CSV table of C-alpha atoms in Angstrom, one decimal:
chain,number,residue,atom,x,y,z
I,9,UNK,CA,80.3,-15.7,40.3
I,10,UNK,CA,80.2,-12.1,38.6
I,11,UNK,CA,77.5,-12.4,36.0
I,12,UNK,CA,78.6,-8.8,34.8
I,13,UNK,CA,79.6,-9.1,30.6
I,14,UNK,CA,80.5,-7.0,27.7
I,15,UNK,CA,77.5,-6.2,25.9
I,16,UNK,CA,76.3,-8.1,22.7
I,17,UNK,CA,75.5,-6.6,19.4
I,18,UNK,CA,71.7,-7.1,20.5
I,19,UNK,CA,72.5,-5.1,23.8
I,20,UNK,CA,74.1,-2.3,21.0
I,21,UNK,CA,71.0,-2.4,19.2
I,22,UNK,CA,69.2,-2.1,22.4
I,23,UNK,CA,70.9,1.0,23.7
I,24,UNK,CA,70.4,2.7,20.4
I,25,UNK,CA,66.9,1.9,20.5
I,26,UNK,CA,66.2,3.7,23.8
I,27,UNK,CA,68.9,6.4,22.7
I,28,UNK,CA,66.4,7.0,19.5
I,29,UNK,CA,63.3,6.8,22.2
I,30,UNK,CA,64.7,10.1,24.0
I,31,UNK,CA,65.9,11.9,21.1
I,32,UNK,CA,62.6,11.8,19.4
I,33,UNK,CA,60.5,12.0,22.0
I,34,UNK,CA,62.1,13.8,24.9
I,35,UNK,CA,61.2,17.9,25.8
I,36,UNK,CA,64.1,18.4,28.3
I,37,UNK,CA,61.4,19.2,31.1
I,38,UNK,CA,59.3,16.3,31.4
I,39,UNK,CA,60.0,13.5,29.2
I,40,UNK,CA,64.3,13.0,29.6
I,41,UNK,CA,64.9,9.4,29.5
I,42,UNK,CA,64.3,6.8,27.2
I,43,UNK,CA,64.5,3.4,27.9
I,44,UNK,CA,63.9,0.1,25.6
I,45,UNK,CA,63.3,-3.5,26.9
I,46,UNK,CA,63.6,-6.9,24.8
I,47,UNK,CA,61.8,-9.8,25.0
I,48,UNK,CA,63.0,-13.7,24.8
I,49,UNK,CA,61.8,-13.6,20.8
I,50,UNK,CA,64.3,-10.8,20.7
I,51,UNK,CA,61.3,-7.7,20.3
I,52,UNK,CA,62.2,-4.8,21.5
I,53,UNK,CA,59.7,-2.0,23.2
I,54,UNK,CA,60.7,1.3,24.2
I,55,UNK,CA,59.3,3.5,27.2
I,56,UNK,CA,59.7,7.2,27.8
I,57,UNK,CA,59.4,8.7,31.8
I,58,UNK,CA,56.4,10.8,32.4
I,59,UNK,CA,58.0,13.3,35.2
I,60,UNK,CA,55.5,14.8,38.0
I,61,UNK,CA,56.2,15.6,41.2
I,62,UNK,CA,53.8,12.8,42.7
I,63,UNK,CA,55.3,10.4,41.1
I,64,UNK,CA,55.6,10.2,37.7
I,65,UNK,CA,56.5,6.7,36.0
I,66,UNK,CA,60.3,6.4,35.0
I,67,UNK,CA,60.9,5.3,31.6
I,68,UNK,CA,62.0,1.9,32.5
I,69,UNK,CA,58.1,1.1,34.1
I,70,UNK,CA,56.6,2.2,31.0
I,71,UNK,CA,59.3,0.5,28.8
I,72,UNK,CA,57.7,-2.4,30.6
I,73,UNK,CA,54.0,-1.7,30.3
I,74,UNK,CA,54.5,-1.3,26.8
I,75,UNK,CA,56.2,-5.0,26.7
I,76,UNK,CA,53.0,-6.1,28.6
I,77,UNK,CA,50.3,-4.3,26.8
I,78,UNK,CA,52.1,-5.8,23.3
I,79,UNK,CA,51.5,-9.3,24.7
I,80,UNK,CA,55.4,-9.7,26.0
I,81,UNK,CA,55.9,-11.7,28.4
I,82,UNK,CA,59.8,-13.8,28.9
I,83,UNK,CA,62.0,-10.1,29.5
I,84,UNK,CA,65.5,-10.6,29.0
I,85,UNK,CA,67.5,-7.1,29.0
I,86,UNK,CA,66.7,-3.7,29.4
I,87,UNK,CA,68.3,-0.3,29.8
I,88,UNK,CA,67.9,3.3,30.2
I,89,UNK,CA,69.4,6.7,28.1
I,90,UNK,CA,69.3,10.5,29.1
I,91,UNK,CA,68.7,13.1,27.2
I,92,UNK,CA,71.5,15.8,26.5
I,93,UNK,CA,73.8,13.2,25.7
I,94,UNK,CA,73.6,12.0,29.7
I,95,UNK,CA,74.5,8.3,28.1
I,96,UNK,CA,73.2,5.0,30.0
I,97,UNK,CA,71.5,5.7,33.1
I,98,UNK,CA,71.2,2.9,36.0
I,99,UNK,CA,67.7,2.2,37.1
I,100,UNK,CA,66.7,4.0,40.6
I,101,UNK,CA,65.9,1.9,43.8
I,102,UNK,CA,62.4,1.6,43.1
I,103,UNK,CA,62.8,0.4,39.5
I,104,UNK,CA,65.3,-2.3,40.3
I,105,UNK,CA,62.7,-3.2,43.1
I,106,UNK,CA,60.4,-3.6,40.6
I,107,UNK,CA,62.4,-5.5,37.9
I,108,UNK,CA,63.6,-8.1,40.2
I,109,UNK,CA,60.1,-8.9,41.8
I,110,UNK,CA,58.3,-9.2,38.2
I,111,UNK,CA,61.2,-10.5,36.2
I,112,UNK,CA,63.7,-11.8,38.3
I,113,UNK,CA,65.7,-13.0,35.4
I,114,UNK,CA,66.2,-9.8,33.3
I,115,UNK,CA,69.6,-8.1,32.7
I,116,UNK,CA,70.0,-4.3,33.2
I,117,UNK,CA,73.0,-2.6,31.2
I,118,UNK,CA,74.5,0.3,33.6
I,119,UNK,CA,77.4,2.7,32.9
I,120,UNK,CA,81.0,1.1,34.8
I,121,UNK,CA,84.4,2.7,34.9
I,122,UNK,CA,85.2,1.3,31.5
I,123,UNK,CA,81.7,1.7,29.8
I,124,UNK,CA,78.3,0.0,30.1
I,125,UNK,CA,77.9,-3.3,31.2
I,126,UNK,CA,75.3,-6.1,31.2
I,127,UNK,CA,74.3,-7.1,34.5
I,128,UNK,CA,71.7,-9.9,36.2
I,129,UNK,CA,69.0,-8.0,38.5
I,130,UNK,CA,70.2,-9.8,41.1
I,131,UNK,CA,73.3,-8.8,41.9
I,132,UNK,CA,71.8,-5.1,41.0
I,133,UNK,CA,70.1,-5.6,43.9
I,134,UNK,CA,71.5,-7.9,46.2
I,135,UNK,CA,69.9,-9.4,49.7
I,136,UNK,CA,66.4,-7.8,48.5
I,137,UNK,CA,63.8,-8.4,50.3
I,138,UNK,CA,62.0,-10.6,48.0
I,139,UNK,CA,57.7,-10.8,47.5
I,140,UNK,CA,56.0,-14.1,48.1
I,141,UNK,CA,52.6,-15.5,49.2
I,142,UNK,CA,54.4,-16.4,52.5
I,143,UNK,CA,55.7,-12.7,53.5
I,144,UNK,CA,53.1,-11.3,52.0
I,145,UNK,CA,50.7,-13.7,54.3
I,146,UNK,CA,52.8,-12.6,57.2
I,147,UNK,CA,52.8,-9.1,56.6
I,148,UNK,CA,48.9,-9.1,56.4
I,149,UNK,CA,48.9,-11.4,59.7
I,150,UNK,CA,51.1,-8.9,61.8
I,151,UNK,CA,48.7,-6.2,60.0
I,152,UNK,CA,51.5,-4.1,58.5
I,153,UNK,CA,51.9,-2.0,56.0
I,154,UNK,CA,54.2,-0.2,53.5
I,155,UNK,CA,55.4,3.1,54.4
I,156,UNK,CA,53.5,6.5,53.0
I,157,UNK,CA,55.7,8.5,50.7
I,158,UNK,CA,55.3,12.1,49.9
I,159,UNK,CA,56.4,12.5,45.8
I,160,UNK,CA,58.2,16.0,45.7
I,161,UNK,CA,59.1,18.3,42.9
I,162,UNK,CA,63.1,18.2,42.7
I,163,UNK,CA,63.0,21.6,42.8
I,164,UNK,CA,62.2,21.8,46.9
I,165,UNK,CA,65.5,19.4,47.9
I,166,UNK,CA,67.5,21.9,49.3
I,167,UNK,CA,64.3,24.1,51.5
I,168,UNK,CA,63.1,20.5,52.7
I,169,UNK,CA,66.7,19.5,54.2
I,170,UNK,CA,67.3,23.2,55.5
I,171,UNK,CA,64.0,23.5,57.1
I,172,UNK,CA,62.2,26.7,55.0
I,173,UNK,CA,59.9,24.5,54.1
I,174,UNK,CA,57.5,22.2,56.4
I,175,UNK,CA,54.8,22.1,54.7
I,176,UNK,CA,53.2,21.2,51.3
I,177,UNK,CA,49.9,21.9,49.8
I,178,UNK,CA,48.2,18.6,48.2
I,179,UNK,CA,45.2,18.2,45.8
I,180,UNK,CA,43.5,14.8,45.3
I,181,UNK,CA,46.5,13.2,47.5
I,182,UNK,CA,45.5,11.7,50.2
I,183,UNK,CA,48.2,12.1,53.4
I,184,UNK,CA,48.0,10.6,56.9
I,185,UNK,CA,49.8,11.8,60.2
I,186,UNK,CA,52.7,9.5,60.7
I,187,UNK,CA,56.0,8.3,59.2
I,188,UNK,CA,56.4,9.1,55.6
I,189,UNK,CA,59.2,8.8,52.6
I,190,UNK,CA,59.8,12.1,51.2
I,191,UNK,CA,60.7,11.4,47.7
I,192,UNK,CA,62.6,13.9,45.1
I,193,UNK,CA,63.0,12.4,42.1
I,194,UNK,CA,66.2,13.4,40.5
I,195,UNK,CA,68.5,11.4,38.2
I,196,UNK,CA,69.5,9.9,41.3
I,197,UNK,CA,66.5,9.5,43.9
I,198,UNK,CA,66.6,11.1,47.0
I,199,UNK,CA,64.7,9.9,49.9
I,200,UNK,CA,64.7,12.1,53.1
I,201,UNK,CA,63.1,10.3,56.1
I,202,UNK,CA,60.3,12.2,58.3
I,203,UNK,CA,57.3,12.7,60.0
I,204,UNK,CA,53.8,14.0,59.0
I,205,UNK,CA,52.6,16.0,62.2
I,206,UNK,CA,49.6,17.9,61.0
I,207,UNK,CA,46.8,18.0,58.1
I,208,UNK,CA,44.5,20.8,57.7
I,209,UNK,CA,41.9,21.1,55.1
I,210,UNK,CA,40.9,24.1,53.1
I,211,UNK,CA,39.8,25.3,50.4
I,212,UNK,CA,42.0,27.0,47.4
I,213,UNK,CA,40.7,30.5,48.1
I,214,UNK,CA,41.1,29.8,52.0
I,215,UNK,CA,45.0,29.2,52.0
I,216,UNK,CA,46.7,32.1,53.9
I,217,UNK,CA,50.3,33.9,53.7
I,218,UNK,CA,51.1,31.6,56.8
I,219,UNK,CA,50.8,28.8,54.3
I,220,UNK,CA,52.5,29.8,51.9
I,221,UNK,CA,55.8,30.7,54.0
I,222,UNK,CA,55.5,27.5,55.7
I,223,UNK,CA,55.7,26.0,51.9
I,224,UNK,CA,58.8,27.7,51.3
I,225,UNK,CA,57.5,30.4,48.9
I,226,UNK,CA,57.6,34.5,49.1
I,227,UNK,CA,54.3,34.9,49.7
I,228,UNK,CA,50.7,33.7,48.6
I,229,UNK,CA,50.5,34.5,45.1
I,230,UNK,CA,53.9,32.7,44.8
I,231,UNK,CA,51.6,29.6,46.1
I,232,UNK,CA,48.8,30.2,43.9
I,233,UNK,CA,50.8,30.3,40.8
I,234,UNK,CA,53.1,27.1,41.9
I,235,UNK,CA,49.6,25.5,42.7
I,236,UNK,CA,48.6,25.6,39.0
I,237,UNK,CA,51.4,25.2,37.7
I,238,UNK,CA,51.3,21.7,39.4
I,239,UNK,CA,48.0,21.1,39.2
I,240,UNK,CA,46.4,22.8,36.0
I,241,UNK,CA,42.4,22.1,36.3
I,242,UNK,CA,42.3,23.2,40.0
I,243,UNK,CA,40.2,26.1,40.7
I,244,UNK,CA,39.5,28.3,44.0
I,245,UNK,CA,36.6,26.2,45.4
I,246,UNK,CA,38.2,23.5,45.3
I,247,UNK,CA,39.8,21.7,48.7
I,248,UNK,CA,43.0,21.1,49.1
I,249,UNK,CA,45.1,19.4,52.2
I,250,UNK,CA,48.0,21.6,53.8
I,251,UNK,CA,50.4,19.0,54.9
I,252,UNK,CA,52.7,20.0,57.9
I,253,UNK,CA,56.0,17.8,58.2
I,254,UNK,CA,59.4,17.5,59.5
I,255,UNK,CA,61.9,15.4,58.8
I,256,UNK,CA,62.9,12.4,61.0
I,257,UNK,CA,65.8,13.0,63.4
């Protein structure tokens, strides 16, 4: 059965809520969505994303650690606005993952063909793989485990996928050789498949002109400035991991 419906006055009320969220709150840079969650007594908590290029929370996680924190506990319906006038906003792959482990029976309004609609996490996400004690069990049995991911700014898409850049400089984030999800994190998550082939550490003050070509940048003051622009508090003694990857063919 299609468990997709026309939204209710509270769904109205709960759009506008995470519409207010954004407009109040939002910068345009790092804070651009706005998302508001209700609970069973009919409260409503609102969440705004954090953006970083490691992976900053989208405003739908913190929508729900707000419900959590306030003692919420039965979600029923939540949703998601842009800023700019971007409307409702569907909830990325990792989000829906989320909502259909830890609340199974929550609604997610998403924008349709003829408007926004109210729609069970289920089919949002349909034949997910699905926690338990028994995978879980098994997953720890066979010894597995979940695949690394490298959190990119969404700014380094386009040199990742043409190849000018194959490496990335990391502070505090600790990398392994192997398979790894590279991760931009646009509107629409993009995930780009590949393979971690070298680390090197250094310090700050050790990175070369080598490096910083490899990272896609003119030279190595064009490194040292994006390197504090991401990372404010670091400092030239400090050490920091040069990551060497290539994507997956």
């Amino acid at each position: 059965m299609d468990s997709t419906m026309h939204l209710s006055e509270e769904d109205l009320e709960l759009v506008e809520f995470a519409q207010r969220v954004v407009e109040t709150n939002g910068d345009g840079e790092v804070h651009t969505v706005g998302a508001a969650v209700r609970d069973a007594q009919g409260r409503i908590f609102g969440g705004i994303n954090l953006y970083h290029f490691t992976g900053g929370p989208c405003a739908e996680l913190v929508a729900l650690g707000h419900a959590r924190a306030a003692g919420a506990r039965d979600l029923t319906a939540i949703v998601a606005v842009g800023d700019m006038g971007r409307g409702v906003l569907a909830p990325c792959g990792r989000d829906r993952q989320v909502l259909l482990d830890y609340h199974p029976g929550i609604r997610v309004l998403v924008p349709v063909a003829g408007g926004i609609r109210s729609v069970a996490i289920t089919d949002l996400l349909p034949h997910a793989y699905v926690w338990g004690e028994q995978s879980a069990a098994s997953d720890r049995a066979l010894g597995s485990a979940a695949m690394q991911a490298l959190h990119f700014h969404r700014t380094y898409l386009d040199a990742v996928r043409t190849g000018r850049k194959t490496s990335t400089v990391r502070f505090r984030d600790p990398v392994e050789t192997g398979p790894v999800n590279m991760v931009f994190e646009l509107d629409d998550e993009v995930v780009l498949p590949g393979v971690v082939t070298q680390i090197t550490s250094k310090s700050v003050a050790e990175l070369t002109e080598a490096d910083a070509l490899a990272d896609g940048f003119r030279d190595l003051a064009e490194l040292q400035d994006r390197l504090r622009f991401h990372y404010p508090d670091i400092k030239s003694t400090d050490g920091v991991t040069v990551v060497h990857f290539r994507l997956a063919l």
